[in-house]
């Protein structure tokens, strides 16, 4: 993610605080079915899955008791009424015996839930959709959850006041979910620890374009509606999913290295975006040289006209921009494909592993394209006084979810990498970056693992360097 410069106000009023439990006719019927089936009685050893993944910054994000293999999302959106109708078919497997489990879903109305084809009892508790399957799920069992839902999505307001999730625009919706917003438009295990493949089928009125990540597999128009099918076959964290809708001009081509590029651009941003979008093949090649093979089979950009959003996000394979981006922003979001998307966080506290790396990629781009060196960028920021916000907290300890997108994560995070490079030399430094990207590809990583890898590759004790830059309050002394 990268905030727009100059910063725009990201504060928005909170949406209605209490979300009422929805008990419609369908829900009541399902509840009766579940009760008369008598299957919801707990089997010995089977409990309820936890309502969160245990992330200290977002305790209710994600859920316990199962992992998801695939999301099949069938969506219809009408920009005129802002109504979204959805059906999510989730393939998962139980990591414990489950009498009940949760999905994360905020707002919207659930019409019905089925587990393995049988109607399931469900309730809403805040952002938790609590599901009791008719039959208790055994540990290790594969199962399928089918959720029908709809309504006008409400964007999620994050602890720092910024909007995310399904954000309506004047011609559709800007959809970007970091860190929590996925739950505003589909039910999920909403934490980067649980990555899965996705397929999207998005129906919009003809004339609109619906853009998700991955590869466009079909586009079909009938009776005034167009359905776009997208497939994301590599594991993806829920916050990196998008289903952005708008009136877009589409550019499609294949790079010399064989990667299909799909750009969707709001005509109002076309002229401003053209210079940066034209560099996508160069940026892909350059980052591949530095970081190793591009982890995905598609690339591109979604350039929307949504200036109130205030940021761009590295939605997987196809970053989304709220306005025409400059080259540095595209370099940043594309670097996230390696650092953040392919190699994901284990805990939101480690967000510097995403943002420090993407910011450092911008510094490297400048260094190798006629701008200042990364060391000069370091020196520039290091000159800031100890009272500056840059030194407000150490990079790997933002303290809470309200500070995960602040400059100590981005700039001080990038400075940490420059310090590492300075300590181990270019050869070891770039080996560390490539080994990190390769070794944790399509998975997750922790700061401790990155520190251990850096020491292993360089053969140096880097404990003090990382302790100072990542975990010690205040402006670090000159080494
Ligand atoms: Zn970023």
PDB file of N, CA and C in Angstrom, residues 411-458:
ATOM      1  N   UNK A 411       9.652   4.132   5.670  1.00  0.00           N
ATOM      2  CA  UNK A 411      10.959   4.751   5.455  1.00  0.00           C
ATOM      3  C   UNK A 411      12.025   4.154   6.367  1.00  0.00           C
ATOM      4  N   UNK A 412      11.705   4.041   7.672  1.00  0.00           N
ATOM      5  CA  UNK A 412      12.693   3.430   8.567  1.00  0.00           C
ATOM      6  C   UNK A 412      12.907   1.960   8.199  1.00  0.00           C
ATOM      7  N   UNK A 413      11.827   1.304   7.705  1.00  0.00           N
ATOM      8  CA  UNK A 413      11.972  -0.079   7.230  1.00  0.00           C
ATOM      9  C   UNK A 413      12.966  -0.166   6.080  1.00  0.00           C
ATOM     10  N   UNK A 414      12.857   0.780   5.122  1.00  0.00           N
ATOM     11  CA  UNK A 414      13.795   0.812   3.993  1.00  0.00           C
ATOM     12  C   UNK A 414      15.203   1.157   4.483  1.00  0.00           C
ATOM     13  N   UNK A 415      15.290   2.032   5.473  1.00  0.00           N
ATOM     14  CA  UNK A 415      16.600   2.390   6.038  1.00  0.00           C
ATOM     15  C   UNK A 415      17.259   1.167   6.679  1.00  0.00           C
ATOM     16  N   UNK A 416      16.441   0.323   7.293  1.00  0.00           N
ATOM     17  CA  UNK A 416      16.960  -0.914   7.890  1.00  0.00           C
ATOM     18  C   UNK A 416      17.622  -1.773   6.818  1.00  0.00           C
ATOM     19  N   UNK A 417      16.966  -1.850   5.649  1.00  0.00           N
ATOM     20  CA  UNK A 417      17.540  -2.652   4.559  1.00  0.00           C
ATOM     21  C   UNK A 417      18.827  -2.018   4.035  1.00  0.00           C
ATOM     22  N   UNK A 418      18.877  -0.687   3.999  1.00  0.00           N
ATOM     23  CA  UNK A 418      20.115  -0.025   3.562  1.00  0.00           C
ATOM     24  C   UNK A 418      21.241  -0.311   4.564  1.00  0.00           C
ATOM     25  N   UNK A 419      20.915  -0.304   5.843  1.00  0.00           N
ATOM     26  CA  UNK A 419      21.906  -0.640   6.866  1.00  0.00           C
ATOM     27  C   UNK A 419      22.391  -2.080   6.700  1.00  0.00           C
ATOM     28  N   UNK A 420      21.454  -2.975   6.392  1.00  0.00           N
ATOM     29  CA  UNK A 420      21.819  -4.375   6.154  1.00  0.00           C
ATOM     30  C   UNK A 420      22.762  -4.475   4.955  1.00  0.00           C
ATOM     31  N   UNK A 421      22.391  -3.783   3.867  1.00  0.00           N
ATOM     32  CA  UNK A 421      23.214  -3.815   2.641  1.00  0.00           C
ATOM     33  C   UNK A 421      24.619  -3.290   2.924  1.00  0.00           C
ATOM     34  N   UNK A 422      24.665  -2.216   3.706  1.00  0.00           N
ATOM     35  CA  UNK A 422      25.943  -1.616   4.054  1.00  0.00           C
ATOM     36  C   UNK A 422      26.792  -2.591   4.880  1.00  0.00           C
ATOM     37  N   UNK A 423      26.124  -3.360   5.736  1.00  0.00           N
ATOM     38  CA  UNK A 423      26.853  -4.271   6.632  1.00  0.00           C
ATOM     39  C   UNK A 423      27.336  -5.538   5.920  1.00  0.00           C
ATOM     40  N   UNK A 424      26.569  -6.024   4.949  1.00  0.00           N
ATOM     41  CA  UNK A 424      26.916  -7.331   4.356  1.00  0.00           C
ATOM     42  C   UNK A 424      27.463  -7.233   2.929  1.00  0.00           C
ATOM     43  N   UNK A 425      27.314  -6.052   2.306  1.00  0.00           N
ATOM     44  CA  UNK A 425      27.790  -5.882   0.929  1.00  0.00           C
ATOM     45  C   UNK A 425      26.711  -6.263  -0.082  1.00  0.00           C
ATOM     46  N   UNK A 426      26.864  -5.743  -1.309  1.00  0.00           N
ATOM     47  CA  UNK A 426      25.824  -5.925  -2.335  1.00  0.00           C
ATOM     48  C   UNK A 426      25.545  -7.385  -2.662  1.00  0.00           C
ATOM     49  N   UNK A 427      26.628  -8.155  -2.785  1.00  0.00           N
ATOM     50  CA  UNK A 427      26.453  -9.544  -3.232  1.00  0.00           C
ATOM     51  C   UNK A 427      25.584 -10.328  -2.248  1.00  0.00           C
ATOM     52  N   UNK A 428      25.939 -10.265  -0.968  1.00  0.00           N
ATOM     53  CA  UNK A 428      25.150 -10.980   0.040  1.00  0.00           C
ATOM     54  C   UNK A 428      23.756 -10.377   0.163  1.00  0.00           C
ATOM     55  N   UNK A 429      23.664  -9.042   0.080  1.00  0.00           N
ATOM     56  CA  UNK A 429      22.366  -8.379   0.263  1.00  0.00           C
ATOM     57  C   UNK A 429      21.345  -8.842  -0.784  1.00  0.00           C
ATOM     58  N   UNK A 430      21.750  -8.841  -2.057  1.00  0.00           N
ATOM     59  CA  UNK A 430      20.779  -9.237  -3.084  1.00  0.00           C
ATOM     60  C   UNK A 430      20.521 -10.747  -3.053  1.00  0.00           C
ATOM     61  N   UNK A 431      21.510 -11.512  -2.596  1.00  0.00           N
ATOM     62  CA  UNK A 431      21.260 -12.944  -2.387  1.00  0.00           C
ATOM     63  C   UNK A 431      20.203 -13.142  -1.296  1.00  0.00           C
ATOM     64  N   UNK A 432      20.300 -12.331  -0.247  1.00  0.00           N
ATOM     65  CA  UNK A 432      19.308 -12.419   0.838  1.00  0.00           C
ATOM     66  C   UNK A 432      17.900 -12.111   0.292  1.00  0.00           C
ATOM     67  N   UNK A 433      17.780 -11.039  -0.483  1.00  0.00           N
ATOM     68  CA  UNK A 433      16.451 -10.672  -1.012  1.00  0.00           C
ATOM     69  C   UNK A 433      15.882 -11.788  -1.894  1.00  0.00           C
ATOM     70  N   UNK A 434      16.733 -12.319  -2.783  1.00  0.00           N
ATOM     71  CA  UNK A 434      16.245 -13.368  -3.696  1.00  0.00           C
ATOM     72  C   UNK A 434      15.929 -14.666  -2.948  1.00  0.00           C
ATOM     73  N   UNK A 435      16.761 -14.990  -1.965  1.00  0.00           N
ATOM     74  CA  UNK A 435      16.529 -16.222  -1.211  1.00  0.00           C
ATOM     75  C   UNK A 435      15.248 -16.103  -0.377  1.00  0.00           C
ATOM     76  N   UNK A 436      15.016 -14.918   0.152  1.00  0.00           N
ATOM     77  CA  UNK A 436      13.780 -14.658   0.903  1.00  0.00           C
ATOM     78  C   UNK A 436      12.559 -14.840  -0.004  1.00  0.00           C
ATOM     79  N   UNK A 437      12.625 -14.220  -1.190  1.00  0.00           N
ATOM     80  CA  UNK A 437      11.488 -14.297  -2.123  1.00  0.00           C
ATOM     81  C   UNK A 437      11.250 -15.731  -2.587  1.00  0.00           C
ATOM     82  N   UNK A 438      12.337 -16.455  -2.796  1.00  0.00           N
ATOM     83  CA  UNK A 438      12.198 -17.825  -3.294  1.00  0.00           C
ATOM     84  C   UNK A 438      11.788 -18.789  -2.173  1.00  0.00           C
ATOM     85  N   UNK A 439      12.451 -18.670  -1.034  1.00  0.00           N
ATOM     86  CA  UNK A 439      12.245 -19.636   0.047  1.00  0.00           C
ATOM     87  C   UNK A 439      10.851 -19.580   0.660  1.00  0.00           C
ATOM     88  N   UNK A 440      10.223 -18.414   0.637  1.00  0.00           N
ATOM     89  CA  UNK A 440       8.892 -18.274   1.247  1.00  0.00           C
ATOM     90  C   UNK A 440       7.817 -18.044   0.180  1.00  0.00           C
ATOM     91  N   UNK A 441       8.169 -18.367  -1.058  1.00  0.00           N
ATOM     92  CA  UNK A 441       7.255 -18.121  -2.178  1.00  0.00           C
ATOM     93  C   UNK A 441       5.893 -18.774  -1.949  1.00  0.00           C
ATOM     94  N   UNK A 442       4.831 -17.999  -2.183  1.00  0.00           N
ATOM     95  CA  UNK A 442       3.430 -18.452  -2.043  1.00  0.00           C
ATOM     96  C   UNK A 442       3.083 -18.802  -0.596  1.00  0.00           C
ATOM     97  N   UNK A 443       3.929 -18.382   0.334  1.00  0.00           N
ATOM     98  CA  UNK A 443       3.664 -18.711   1.736  1.00  0.00           C
ATOM     99  C   UNK A 443       3.727 -17.476   2.607  1.00  0.00           C
ATOM    100  N   UNK A 444       4.296 -17.647   3.788  1.00  0.00           N
ATOM    101  CA  UNK A 444       4.373 -16.583   4.782  1.00  0.00           C
ATOM    102  C   UNK A 444       5.785 -16.529   5.352  1.00  0.00           C
ATOM    103  N   UNK A 445       6.113 -15.406   5.964  1.00  0.00           N
ATOM    104  CA  UNK A 445       7.418 -15.275   6.606  1.00  0.00           C
ATOM    105  C   UNK A 445       7.324 -14.365   7.810  1.00  0.00           C
ATOM    106  N   UNK A 446       8.310 -14.486   8.709  1.00  0.00           N
ATOM    107  CA  UNK A 446       8.346 -13.636   9.907  1.00  0.00           C
ATOM    108  C   UNK A 446       9.646 -12.822   9.919  1.00  0.00           C
ATOM    109  N   UNK A 447       9.651 -11.774  10.726  1.00  0.00           N
ATOM    110  CA  UNK A 447      10.862 -10.972  10.877  1.00  0.00           C
ATOM    111  C   UNK A 447      12.009 -11.832  11.403  1.00  0.00           C
ATOM    112  N   UNK A 448      11.721 -12.697  12.359  1.00  0.00           N
ATOM    113  CA  UNK A 448      12.774 -13.554  12.920  1.00  0.00           C
ATOM    114  C   UNK A 448      13.390 -14.426  11.831  1.00  0.00           C
ATOM    115  N   UNK A 449      12.563 -14.919  10.917  1.00  0.00           N
ATOM    116  CA  UNK A 449      13.088 -15.735   9.815  1.00  0.00           C
ATOM    117  C   UNK A 449      13.962 -14.903   8.877  1.00  0.00           C
ATOM    118  N   UNK A 450      13.569 -13.654   8.654  1.00  0.00           N
ATOM    119  CA  UNK A 450      14.371 -12.797   7.781  1.00  0.00           C
ATOM    120  C   UNK A 450      15.727 -12.490   8.422  1.00  0.00           C
ATOM    121  N   UNK A 451      15.715 -12.233   9.711  1.00  0.00           N
ATOM    122  CA  UNK A 451      16.966 -11.963  10.432  1.00  0.00           C
ATOM    123  C   UNK A 451      17.874 -13.195  10.366  1.00  0.00           C
ATOM    124  N   UNK A 452      17.303 -14.359  10.618  1.00  0.00           N
ATOM    125  CA  UNK A 452      18.092 -15.600  10.602  1.00  0.00           C
ATOM    126  C   UNK A 452      18.675 -15.847   9.205  1.00  0.00           C
ATOM    127  N   UNK A 453      17.869 -15.618   8.167  1.00  0.00           N
ATOM    128  CA  UNK A 453      18.348 -15.800   6.790  1.00  0.00           C
ATOM    129  C   UNK A 453      19.509 -14.847   6.490  1.00  0.00           C
ATOM    130  N   UNK A 454      19.372 -13.598   6.921  1.00  0.00           N
ATOM    131  CA  UNK A 454      20.411 -12.595   6.656  1.00  0.00           C
ATOM    132  C   UNK A 454      21.723 -13.004   7.310  1.00  0.00           C
ATOM    133  N   UNK A 455      21.640 -13.544   8.519  1.00  0.00           N
ATOM    134  CA  UNK A 455      22.856 -13.983   9.221  1.00  0.00           C
ATOM    135  C   UNK A 455      23.462 -15.214   8.544  1.00  0.00           C
ATOM    136  N   UNK A 456      22.585 -16.110   8.094  1.00  0.00           N
ATOM    137  CA  UNK A 456      23.065 -17.339   7.448  1.00  0.00           C
ATOM    138  C   UNK A 456      23.786 -17.012   6.130  1.00  0.00           C
ATOM    139  N   UNK A 457      23.158 -16.168   5.307  1.00  0.00           N
ATOM    140  CA  UNK A 457      23.743 -15.846   4.002  1.00  0.00           C
ATOM    141  C   UNK A 457      25.031 -15.044   4.158  1.00  0.00           C
ATOM    142  N   UNK A 458      25.033 -14.090   5.084  1.00  0.00           N
ATOM    143  CA  UNK A 458      26.195 -13.195   5.201  1.00  0.00           C
ATOM    144  C   UNK A 458      27.287 -13.774   6.086  1.00  0.00           C
TER     145      UNK A 458
END
